[in-house]
Amino acid sequence: MKRHHKPVANCHACQLNLDDHCWIYEEPRSQWQKHRQCPGFENEELYQQFDEWQQKPTIRDRRKHKLHGSRKRPHDYFPRQPIDRRKLDQPERDRLAEVRPERAILVQLIGARTPRSVAEDSLAELARLADTAGAPVVGTIAQRRSKADPAFLVGEGKLGEIQTLCRENEANLIIFDNELSPTQVNNLDRALAIKVIDRTELILQIFATRAASEESQTQVELAQLQYMERRVPDQRQPRFGAGIGMRGPGETPLQMRRASMRSRIRRLRKKLDSIQARRGKTRDHRALPSACLVGYTNAGKSTLLNALARADVYVDDRLFATLDTTTRMVHLAAEQQVLVSDTVGFIRHLPHRLVASFRSTLEEAVDAAALIIVADAADPYVVDHLRVVDETLAEVGAVGQPRVLVLNKTDTEAGGEALAELQETYPESLPISARGRIGLDELKHAICDAMRSE
């Protein structure tokens, strides 16, 4: 009986062959697992030593190339060798080329004084963000603690539940609703052997995929670099990089990476400053007054702009479908015209770096003669969303302008049921339906009145 092996296309996998039977072993980050086995073979004991190698630690002496321990690693049995992909059969190439879709587990740490409704809304919003990023949610875990664990954010017992849930649902991504420190990300990555990100990184990834114009791409890159700047430590690289003829220990790879990132950040800031100056000149030369649509993400701002201006702005039932500012001319009552701009939507826990990076875009709201705040009346947490909008507008400096509050989606069942209560809370609000073009004339009159009072 003949046994031989071969590596699989220079990746972290190897193939074992025993006569006509074969196995594929692959390494997901830190542990090996059997991926495929040909049916009809029963002599498992021949490979027991190979399969159970991880039960006892193995230490390699790199200087003497010796192994210490009772079990060897798979690559000690089967050293990796170069292999030509063209020599693999087509099914093997297809298997290697297949990209496994991400399946996400959501984890949330709830503070002792956080209301349950707020926590549920935040977790539901995180699920929508994951779906927008293309990662379907297969499970959720929440824990209420008075104080976050400094090492893992959640307790060790909950960490075991997360690992079990990931294994049962074959999840390969964990998304935390809370912001994680670099140390916590590193500890969770080692403990769970699964990719771990937080809410901030997820939002940045969505913005990176949605950015279309040069300005939005520059803004997103700046926010990403500022986020990654404090996460650059890499334990796999040597700390010192001294060379012959250099004084002192030299600059560490960590310092060089940080210096490179800071240099790129400075260049991006200069680029955004020039864009901001150009935008300011364009606004100064406008002959018409301007109004700005602001509000929570996916509240219907782009749909409302299309309804007011009969435009064809991109609309999608997803979070952050709009990143770039779009301006259209709208004809109001009494032959008055106004420029209405659609801006990026707000969201709970919007990263401050992202707000700072998109300041040039949000200046449309700062310099507008009137703000049209669009709220989704069908959303059960619309009051909390309006509070987030007010806080974000105050953060960017959009205060003092006259405001028109619009309750959108009142033609839906949920919106119609909540309309009476919302109008009691906000008596000056206007119920409309951007999709059904209901209440647009009243909105135009309200915009005219706001322009006169400015």
CSV table of C-alpha atoms in Angstrom, one decimal:
chain,number,residue,atom,x,y,z
A,1,MET,CA,0.0,0.0,0.0
A,2,LYS,CA,1.6,3.3,-1.2
A,3,ARG,CA,1.2,6.6,0.5
A,4,HIS,CA,2.3,9.9,-0.9
A,5,HIS,CA,1.4,13.6,-0.6
A,6,LYS,CA,1.4,16.7,-2.6
A,7,PRO,CA,0.8,20.4,-1.7
A,8,VAL,CA,-2.2,22.1,-3.1
A,9,ALA,CA,-1.4,25.1,-5.3
A,10,ASN,CA,1.0,26.7,-2.8
A,11,CYS,CA,-1.8,27.4,-0.4
A,12,HIS,CA,-2.2,26.4,3.3
A,13,ALA,CA,-3.4,22.9,2.3
A,14,CYS,CA,-2.0,19.5,1.5
A,15,GLN,CA,-3.4,16.4,-0.2
A,16,LEU,CA,-2.8,12.9,1.1
A,17,ASN,CA,-3.1,9.9,-1.3
A,18,LEU,CA,-3.3,6.3,-0.2
A,19,ASP,CA,-3.7,4.1,-3.3
A,20,ASP,CA,-7.0,5.4,-4.8
A,21,HIS,CA,-8.1,7.3,-1.7
A,22,CYS,CA,-7.3,10.9,-0.9
A,23,TRP,CA,-7.9,13.6,1.7
A,24,ILE,CA,-7.6,17.4,1.6
A,25,TYR,CA,-6.3,19.0,4.7
A,26,GLU,CA,-6.5,22.8,5.0
A,27,GLU,CA,-5.5,25.3,7.6
A,28,PRO,CA,-8.1,27.9,8.7
A,29,ARG,CA,-5.7,30.4,10.5
A,30,SER,CA,-4.4,28.3,13.4
A,31,GLN,CA,-5.7,24.7,13.1
A,32,TRP,CA,-5.9,22.0,10.5
A,33,GLN,CA,-9.1,20.3,9.5
A,34,LYS,CA,-10.0,17.6,7.2
A,35,HIS,CA,-11.8,19.1,4.2
A,36,ARG,CA,-12.6,16.2,1.9
A,37,GLN,CA,-12.4,12.4,2.1
A,38,CYS,CA,-13.0,9.9,-0.7
A,39,PRO,CA,-15.8,7.4,0.4
A,40,GLY,CA,-15.2,3.8,1.0
A,41,PHE,CA,-12.0,4.0,3.1
A,42,GLU,CA,-12.0,2.7,6.6
A,43,ASN,CA,-8.3,2.5,7.7
A,44,GLU,CA,-8.4,5.7,9.8
A,45,GLU,CA,-5.9,4.4,12.2
A,46,LEU,CA,-3.1,4.9,9.6
A,47,TYR,CA,-3.7,8.6,9.8
A,48,GLN,CA,-4.5,8.9,13.5
A,49,GLN,CA,-1.1,10.4,14.2
A,50,PHE,CA,-1.6,13.0,11.4
A,51,ASP,CA,-5.1,13.9,12.6
A,52,GLU,CA,-4.3,14.3,16.3
A,53,TRP,CA,-1.0,16.2,15.9
A,54,GLN,CA,-2.5,19.3,17.5
A,55,GLN,CA,-3.4,17.6,20.8
A,56,LYS,CA,0.1,18.1,22.0
A,57,PRO,CA,2.4,21.1,21.4
A,58,THR,CA,5.3,20.9,19.0
A,59,ILE,CA,8.3,23.2,19.2
A,60,ARG,CA,10.7,23.7,16.4
A,61,ASP,CA,14.3,24.6,17.0
A,62,ARG,CA,15.0,26.8,13.9
A,63,ARG,CA,18.8,26.7,14.4
A,64,LYS,CA,19.1,22.9,14.4
A,65,HIS,CA,15.9,22.2,12.5
A,66,LYS,CA,14.9,19.7,15.1
A,67,LEU,CA,11.4,18.9,16.5
A,68,HIS,CA,10.6,18.5,20.1
A,69,GLY,CA,7.3,16.8,21.1
A,70,SER,CA,5.5,13.6,20.5
A,71,ARG,CA,3.5,14.9,17.5
A,72,LYS,CA,4.7,16.5,14.3
A,73,ARG,CA,3.1,19.1,12.2
A,74,PRO,CA,1.5,18.3,8.9
A,75,HIS,CA,4.2,20.1,7.0
A,76,ASP,CA,6.9,18.1,8.9
A,77,TYR,CA,5.4,14.9,7.4
A,78,PHE,CA,4.6,16.6,4.1
A,79,PRO,CA,6.9,19.5,3.3
A,80,ARG,CA,5.4,22.1,1.0
A,81,GLN,CA,6.8,22.1,-2.5
A,82,PRO,CA,6.1,24.3,-5.5
A,83,ILE,CA,3.4,23.0,-7.8
A,84,ASP,CA,2.1,24.2,-11.1
A,85,ARG,CA,-1.6,25.1,-11.0
A,86,ARG,CA,-2.0,24.0,-14.6
A,87,LYS,CA,-1.2,20.4,-13.6
A,88,LEU,CA,-4.2,20.2,-11.2
A,89,ASP,CA,-7.4,18.8,-12.6
A,90,GLN,CA,-10.4,21.1,-13.2
A,91,PRO,CA,-12.4,20.2,-10.1
A,92,GLU,CA,-9.4,20.9,-7.9
A,93,ARG,CA,-8.9,24.3,-9.6
A,94,ASP,CA,-12.6,25.1,-9.2
A,95,ARG,CA,-12.5,24.2,-5.5
A,96,LEU,CA,-9.4,26.4,-4.9
A,97,ALA,CA,-10.9,29.3,-6.9
A,98,GLU,CA,-14.2,29.2,-5.0
A,99,VAL,CA,-14.6,32.1,-2.6
A,100,ARG,CA,-16.5,31.2,0.5
A,101,PRO,CA,-19.2,33.8,1.3
A,102,GLU,CA,-19.0,35.5,4.7
A,103,ARG,CA,-21.5,34.4,7.4
A,104,ALA,CA,-21.6,36.8,10.3
A,105,ILE,CA,-22.2,36.4,14.0
A,106,LEU,CA,-23.3,39.7,15.8
A,107,VAL,CA,-22.0,40.3,19.3
A,108,GLN,CA,-23.3,43.2,21.5
A,109,LEU,CA,-22.2,44.3,24.9
A,110,ILE,CA,-25.1,46.2,26.7
A,111,GLY,CA,-24.3,48.7,29.4
A,112,ALA,CA,-26.0,48.4,32.8
A,113,ARG,CA,-28.1,51.6,32.2
A,114,THR,CA,-28.8,51.1,28.5
A,115,PRO,CA,-32.5,50.7,27.8
A,116,ARG,CA,-33.4,47.4,26.2
A,117,SER,CA,-35.2,49.1,23.3
A,118,VAL,CA,-32.1,51.1,22.4
A,119,ALA,CA,-29.9,47.9,22.5
A,120,GLU,CA,-32.4,46.0,20.2
A,121,ASP,CA,-32.5,48.9,17.7
A,122,SER,CA,-28.7,49.1,17.6
A,123,LEU,CA,-28.4,45.3,17.0
A,124,ALA,CA,-31.1,45.3,14.3
A,125,GLU,CA,-29.3,48.2,12.7
A,126,LEU,CA,-26.0,46.3,12.8
A,127,ALA,CA,-27.7,43.4,11.1
A,128,ARG,CA,-28.8,45.7,8.3
A,129,LEU,CA,-25.2,47.1,8.0
A,130,ALA,CA,-23.9,43.5,7.7
A,131,ASP,CA,-26.4,42.7,5.0
A,132,THR,CA,-25.5,45.9,3.2
A,133,ALA,CA,-21.8,44.8,3.3
A,134,GLY,CA,-22.8,41.4,1.8
A,135,ALA,CA,-22.5,39.2,5.0
A,136,PRO,CA,-25.8,37.5,6.0
A,137,VAL,CA,-26.3,37.2,9.8
A,138,VAL,CA,-26.6,33.7,11.0
A,139,GLY,CA,-26.6,34.3,14.8
A,140,THR,CA,-26.6,37.0,17.5
A,141,ILE,CA,-25.3,37.1,21.0
A,142,ALA,CA,-25.8,39.9,23.6
A,143,GLN,CA,-24.5,40.3,27.1
A,144,ARG,CA,-25.3,42.9,29.7
A,145,ARG,CA,-22.4,43.9,31.9
A,146,SER,CA,-21.7,46.9,34.1
A,147,LYS,CA,-18.1,47.0,33.0
A,148,ALA,CA,-16.5,45.8,29.8
A,149,ASP,CA,-13.7,43.1,30.0
A,150,PRO,CA,-10.5,44.9,29.0
A,151,ALA,CA,-9.1,41.8,27.2
A,152,PHE,CA,-12.1,40.5,25.3
A,153,LEU,CA,-14.9,43.1,25.9
A,154,VAL,CA,-17.2,40.2,26.8
A,155,GLY,CA,-16.7,37.6,29.6
A,156,GLU,CA,-14.8,34.4,29.1
A,157,GLY,CA,-18.0,32.3,29.4
A,158,LYS,CA,-19.7,34.3,26.7
A,159,LEU,CA,-16.5,33.9,24.6
A,160,GLY,CA,-17.1,30.1,24.7
A,161,GLU,CA,-20.7,30.6,23.6
A,162,ILE,CA,-19.5,32.7,20.6
A,163,GLN,CA,-17.1,30.0,19.6
A,164,THR,CA,-19.8,27.3,19.8
A,165,LEU,CA,-22.3,29.4,17.8
A,166,CYS,CA,-19.7,30.1,15.1
A,167,ARG,CA,-18.9,26.4,14.8
A,168,GLU,CA,-22.6,25.4,14.7
A,169,ASN,CA,-23.5,28.0,12.1
A,170,GLU,CA,-20.2,27.7,10.1
A,171,ALA,CA,-19.7,31.5,10.6
A,172,ASN,CA,-16.4,33.0,9.4
A,173,LEU,CA,-16.9,36.6,10.6
A,174,ILE,CA,-17.7,38.1,14.0
A,175,ILE,CA,-19.0,41.7,14.1
A,176,PHE,CA,-19.1,43.6,17.4
A,177,ASP,CA,-21.6,46.3,17.9
A,178,ASN,CA,-19.2,48.1,20.3
A,179,GLU,CA,-15.9,49.7,19.3
A,180,LEU,CA,-13.0,47.4,20.0
A,181,SER,CA,-9.5,48.4,21.1
A,182,PRO,CA,-6.5,47.1,19.1
A,183,THR,CA,-5.7,44.8,22.0
A,184,GLN,CA,-9.2,43.4,22.2
A,185,VAL,CA,-9.2,42.7,18.4
A,186,ASN,CA,-5.8,40.9,18.7
A,187,ASN,CA,-7.0,38.8,21.7
A,188,LEU,CA,-10.3,37.9,20.1
A,189,ASP,CA,-8.6,37.0,16.8
A,190,ARG,CA,-6.2,34.6,18.7
A,191,ALA,CA,-8.9,33.1,20.9
A,192,LEU,CA,-11.6,32.5,18.2
A,193,ALA,CA,-9.4,32.0,15.1
A,194,ILE,CA,-12.0,33.9,13.1
A,195,LYS,CA,-12.0,37.4,11.6
A,196,VAL,CA,-13.2,39.9,14.1
A,197,ILE,CA,-14.3,43.5,13.2
A,198,ASP,CA,-16.3,46.2,15.0
A,199,ARG,CA,-19.1,48.5,14.0
A,200,THR,CA,-16.8,51.3,13.0
A,201,GLU,CA,-14.7,49.1,10.7
A,202,LEU,CA,-17.9,47.7,9.1
A,203,ILE,CA,-19.2,51.2,8.3
A,204,LEU,CA,-15.8,52.2,6.8
A,205,GLN,CA,-15.9,49.1,4.6
A,206,ILE,CA,-19.4,49.9,3.4
A,207,PHE,CA,-18.3,53.5,2.6
A,208,ALA,CA,-15.3,52.2,0.8
A,209,THR,CA,-17.4,50.0,-1.5
A,210,ARG,CA,-20.0,52.7,-2.1
A,211,ALA,CA,-17.6,55.6,-2.8
A,212,ALA,CA,-17.8,56.5,-6.5
A,213,SER,CA,-16.4,60.0,-6.9
A,214,GLU,CA,-12.8,61.1,-6.3
A,215,GLU,CA,-13.9,63.2,-3.4
A,216,SER,CA,-15.8,60.5,-1.6
A,217,GLN,CA,-13.0,58.0,-2.2
A,218,THR,CA,-10.5,60.4,-0.8
A,219,GLN,CA,-12.7,61.0,2.3
A,220,VAL,CA,-13.1,57.3,2.9
A,221,GLU,CA,-9.4,56.6,2.5
A,222,LEU,CA,-8.6,59.3,5.0
A,223,ALA,CA,-11.0,57.9,7.6
A,224,GLN,CA,-9.7,54.4,7.1
A,225,LEU,CA,-6.1,55.5,7.5
A,226,GLN,CA,-6.9,57.4,10.7
A,227,TYR,CA,-8.7,54.4,12.0
A,228,MET,CA,-5.9,52.0,11.1
A,229,GLU,CA,-3.1,54.3,12.4
A,230,ARG,CA,-3.5,53.1,16.0
A,231,ARG,CA,-3.9,49.4,14.9
A,232,VAL,CA,-0.6,49.0,13.0
A,233,PRO,CA,1.4,46.9,15.5
A,234,ASP,CA,2.4,43.7,13.9
A,235,GLN,CA,4.0,41.1,16.1
A,236,ARG,CA,5.2,39.0,13.2
A,237,GLN,CA,7.7,41.6,12.1
A,238,PRO,CA,11.0,42.2,13.9
A,239,ARG,CA,11.1,45.3,16.1
A,240,PHE,CA,14.5,46.7,15.0
A,241,GLY,CA,15.7,47.3,11.5
A,242,ALA,CA,19.3,48.6,12.0
A,243,GLY,CA,21.8,48.4,9.1
A,244,ILE,CA,25.5,48.7,8.7
A,245,GLY,CA,26.8,52.2,9.0
A,246,MET,CA,23.7,53.4,10.7
A,247,ARG,CA,23.8,55.0,14.2
A,248,GLY,CA,21.7,53.5,16.9
A,249,PRO,CA,19.1,50.8,16.5
A,250,GLY,CA,17.5,52.5,13.5
A,251,GLU,CA,13.8,52.9,12.8
A,252,THR,CA,11.6,50.0,13.6
A,253,PRO,CA,9.2,48.6,11.0
A,254,LEU,CA,6.3,49.8,13.2
A,255,GLN,CA,7.6,53.4,13.1
A,256,MET,CA,8.2,53.3,9.4
A,257,ARG,CA,4.6,52.1,8.8
A,258,ARG,CA,3.2,54.8,11.0
A,259,ALA,CA,5.4,57.4,9.3
A,260,SER,CA,4.1,56.3,5.9
A,261,MET,CA,0.5,56.4,7.0
A,262,ARG,CA,0.9,59.9,8.5
A,263,SER,CA,2.5,61.1,5.3
A,264,ARG,CA,-0.4,59.8,3.3
A,265,ILE,CA,-2.9,61.3,5.8
A,266,ARG,CA,-1.2,64.7,5.3
A,267,ARG,CA,-1.5,64.4,1.5
A,268,LEU,CA,-5.1,63.4,1.7
A,269,ARG,CA,-6.0,66.3,4.0
A,270,LYS,CA,-4.3,68.8,1.6
A,271,LYS,CA,-6.3,67.3,-1.3
A,272,LEU,CA,-9.6,67.6,0.7
A,273,ASP,CA,-8.7,71.2,1.6
A,274,SER,CA,-8.4,72.1,-2.0
A,275,ILE,CA,-11.7,70.3,-2.8
A,276,GLN,CA,-13.3,72.2,0.1
A,277,ALA,CA,-12.0,75.5,-1.2
A,278,ARG,CA,-13.3,74.8,-4.7
A,279,ARG,CA,-16.7,73.8,-3.3
A,280,GLY,CA,-16.8,77.1,-1.3
A,281,LYS,CA,-16.1,79.1,-4.5
A,282,THR,CA,-18.9,77.2,-6.3
A,283,ARG,CA,-21.4,78.0,-3.5
A,284,ASP,CA,-20.4,81.6,-3.5
A,285,HIS,CA,-21.2,82.0,-7.2
A,286,ARG,CA,-24.6,80.4,-6.9
A,287,ALA,CA,-27.4,82.8,-7.9
A,288,LEU,CA,-30.1,80.8,-6.2
A,289,PRO,CA,-30.6,80.0,-2.5
A,290,SER,CA,-30.0,76.5,-1.3
A,291,ALA,CA,-31.7,74.0,0.9
A,292,CYS,CA,-30.2,70.7,2.2
A,293,LEU,CA,-31.9,67.3,2.8
A,294,VAL,CA,-30.5,65.8,5.9
A,295,GLY,CA,-31.6,62.9,8.1
A,296,TYR,CA,-31.0,59.3,9.2
A,297,THR,CA,-29.8,56.9,6.6
A,298,ASN,CA,-32.4,55.2,4.4
A,299,ALA,CA,-35.1,57.7,5.5
A,300,GLY,CA,-35.9,58.5,1.8
A,301,LYS,CA,-33.9,61.6,1.1
A,302,SER,CA,-32.9,60.6,-2.4
A,303,THR,CA,-36.4,59.6,-3.2
A,304,LEU,CA,-37.7,62.9,-2.0
A,305,LEU,CA,-35.2,64.8,-4.2
A,306,ASN,CA,-36.3,62.8,-7.2
A,307,ALA,CA,-39.9,63.7,-6.4
A,308,LEU,CA,-39.3,67.4,-5.9
A,309,ALA,CA,-37.0,67.9,-8.9
A,310,ARG,CA,-38.2,65.1,-11.1
A,311,ALA,CA,-34.6,63.9,-11.2
A,312,ASP,CA,-33.2,60.4,-11.5
A,313,VAL,CA,-30.8,60.2,-8.5
A,314,TYR,CA,-29.8,56.7,-7.5
A,315,VAL,CA,-32.2,55.2,-5.0
A,316,ASP,CA,-31.8,51.9,-3.1
A,317,ASP,CA,-33.4,50.3,-0.1
A,318,ARG,CA,-30.0,50.0,1.6
A,319,LEU,CA,-28.1,51.9,4.2
A,320,PHE,CA,-25.7,54.5,2.8
A,321,ALA,CA,-26.9,54.3,-0.8
A,322,THR,CA,-25.8,57.9,-1.1
A,323,LEU,CA,-22.3,59.1,-0.3
A,324,ASP,CA,-21.8,62.0,-2.8
A,325,THR,CA,-23.6,65.3,-2.6
A,326,THR,CA,-26.2,65.7,-5.4
A,327,THR,CA,-27.8,69.1,-6.1
A,328,ARG,CA,-30.9,69.7,-8.2
A,329,MET,CA,-33.0,72.8,-8.9
A,330,VAL,CA,-36.5,72.7,-7.6
A,331,HIS,CA,-39.4,75.0,-8.6
A,332,LEU,CA,-41.3,76.2,-5.6
A,333,ALA,CA,-44.5,78.2,-5.3
A,334,ALA,CA,-44.8,81.7,-6.8
A,335,GLU,CA,-42.2,80.9,-9.4
A,336,GLN,CA,-39.5,80.7,-6.8
A,337,GLN,CA,-36.5,78.4,-7.4
A,338,VAL,CA,-34.2,76.8,-5.0
A,339,LEU,CA,-31.2,74.4,-5.1
A,340,VAL,CA,-31.8,71.3,-3.0
A,341,SER,CA,-28.8,69.1,-2.1
A,342,ASP,CA,-28.9,65.5,-1.0
A,343,THR,CA,-26.2,64.5,1.5
A,344,VAL,CA,-24.9,61.4,3.1
A,345,GLY,CA,-27.2,59.9,5.8
A,346,PHE,CA,-26.5,59.8,9.5
A,347,ILE,CA,-26.4,56.8,11.7
A,348,ARG,CA,-26.0,55.9,15.4
A,349,HIS,CA,-22.4,55.7,16.5
A,350,LEU,CA,-21.2,57.3,13.3
A,351,PRO,CA,-17.4,57.3,13.6
A,352,HIS,CA,-16.0,60.7,14.4
A,353,ARG,CA,-13.2,60.3,12.0
A,354,LEU,CA,-15.7,59.6,9.2
A,355,VAL,CA,-17.6,62.8,10.2
A,356,ALA,CA,-14.4,64.8,10.1
A,357,SER,CA,-13.4,63.3,6.7
A,358,PHE,CA,-16.8,64.1,5.2
A,359,ARG,CA,-16.8,67.6,6.6
A,360,SER,CA,-16.4,69.1,3.1
A,361,THR,CA,-19.5,67.2,1.9
A,362,LEU,CA,-21.5,68.1,5.0
A,363,GLU,CA,-20.7,71.8,4.6
A,364,GLU,CA,-23.6,71.8,2.2
A,365,ALA,CA,-25.7,71.6,5.3
A,366,VAL,CA,-23.7,74.2,7.2
A,367,ASP,CA,-24.0,76.8,4.4
A,368,ALA,CA,-27.6,76.0,3.4
A,369,ALA,CA,-30.3,78.6,3.9
A,370,ALA,CA,-32.7,76.0,5.2
A,371,LEU,CA,-32.5,72.4,6.4
A,372,ILE,CA,-35.1,69.8,5.4
A,373,ILE,CA,-34.9,67.0,8.0
A,374,VAL,CA,-36.4,63.8,6.6
A,375,ALA,CA,-37.6,61.2,9.1
A,376,ASP,CA,-38.9,57.7,8.5
A,377,ALA,CA,-42.4,57.7,10.2
A,378,ALA,CA,-42.6,53.9,9.7
A,379,ASP,CA,-39.5,53.3,11.8
A,380,PRO,CA,-40.4,52.5,15.5
A,381,TYR,CA,-37.2,54.2,16.6
A,382,VAL,CA,-37.7,57.4,14.7
A,383,VAL,CA,-37.5,59.6,17.8
A,384,ASP,CA,-34.1,58.2,18.7
A,385,HIS,CA,-33.0,58.7,15.0
A,386,LEU,CA,-34.1,62.4,15.1
A,387,ARG,CA,-32.0,62.8,18.3
A,388,VAL,CA,-28.9,61.3,16.4
A,389,VAL,CA,-29.6,63.7,13.5
A,390,ASP,CA,-29.6,66.7,15.9
A,391,GLU,CA,-26.4,65.6,17.5
A,392,THR,CA,-24.6,65.1,14.2
A,393,LEU,CA,-25.7,68.4,12.8
A,394,ALA,CA,-24.4,70.1,16.0
A,395,GLU,CA,-21.1,68.3,15.6
A,396,VAL,CA,-20.6,69.6,12.1
A,397,GLY,CA,-21.8,73.1,13.0
A,398,ALA,CA,-25.1,73.2,11.1
A,399,VAL,CA,-27.0,75.2,13.7
A,400,GLY,CA,-29.2,78.3,13.5
A,401,GLN,CA,-30.8,77.7,10.1
A,402,PRO,CA,-34.6,77.3,9.8
A,403,ARG,CA,-35.6,73.7,9.7
A,404,VAL,CA,-38.5,71.8,8.1
A,405,LEU,CA,-39.3,68.4,9.6
A,406,VAL,CA,-40.7,66.0,7.2
A,407,LEU,CA,-42.3,62.7,8.2
A,408,ASN,CA,-41.8,60.4,5.2
A,409,LYS,CA,-43.4,57.0,4.4
A,410,THR,CA,-46.8,57.9,5.9
A,411,ASP,CA,-48.6,55.9,3.2
A,412,THR,CA,-47.3,52.7,4.7
A,413,GLU,CA,-49.2,50.8,7.4
A,414,ALA,CA,-46.6,51.3,10.1
A,415,GLY,CA,-46.2,55.0,9.2
A,416,GLY,CA,-50.0,55.6,9.2
A,417,GLU,CA,-50.3,54.1,12.6
A,418,ALA,CA,-47.5,56.1,14.2
A,419,LEU,CA,-48.4,59.4,12.4
A,420,ALA,CA,-50.9,60.7,15.1
A,421,GLU,CA,-48.4,60.2,18.0
A,422,LEU,CA,-45.5,61.7,16.0
A,423,GLN,CA,-47.5,64.8,15.1
A,424,GLU,CA,-48.3,65.3,18.8
A,425,THR,CA,-44.6,65.1,19.6
A,426,TYR,CA,-43.6,67.2,16.6
A,427,PRO,CA,-46.6,69.5,15.9
A,428,GLU,CA,-44.8,71.5,13.1
A,429,SER,CA,-43.9,68.3,11.1
A,430,LEU,CA,-45.3,67.7,7.7
A,431,PRO,CA,-46.6,64.2,6.7
A,432,ILE,CA,-45.6,63.2,3.2
A,433,SER,CA,-44.9,60.2,1.0
A,434,ALA,CA,-42.0,60.8,-1.4
A,435,ARG,CA,-42.7,57.6,-3.3
A,436,GLY,CA,-46.4,58.3,-3.6
A,437,ARG,CA,-45.8,62.0,-4.2
A,438,ILE,CA,-48.2,62.9,-1.4
A,439,GLY,CA,-47.9,66.2,0.5
A,440,LEU,CA,-45.2,67.7,-1.9
A,441,ASP,CA,-47.1,71.0,-2.4
A,442,GLU,CA,-47.4,71.6,1.3
A,443,LEU,CA,-43.6,70.9,1.6
A,444,LYS,CA,-42.8,73.4,-1.1
A,445,HIS,CA,-44.8,76.1,0.7
A,446,ALA,CA,-43.0,75.3,4.0
A,447,ILE,CA,-39.6,75.6,2.2
A,448,CYS,CA,-40.7,79.0,0.9
A,449,ASP,CA,-41.7,80.2,4.4
A,450,ALA,CA,-38.4,78.9,5.8
A,451,MET,CA,-36.4,80.8,3.1
A,452,ARG,CA,-38.3,84.1,4.0
A,453,SER,CA,-37.6,83.7,7.7
A,454,GLU,CA,-33.9,83.0,7.2
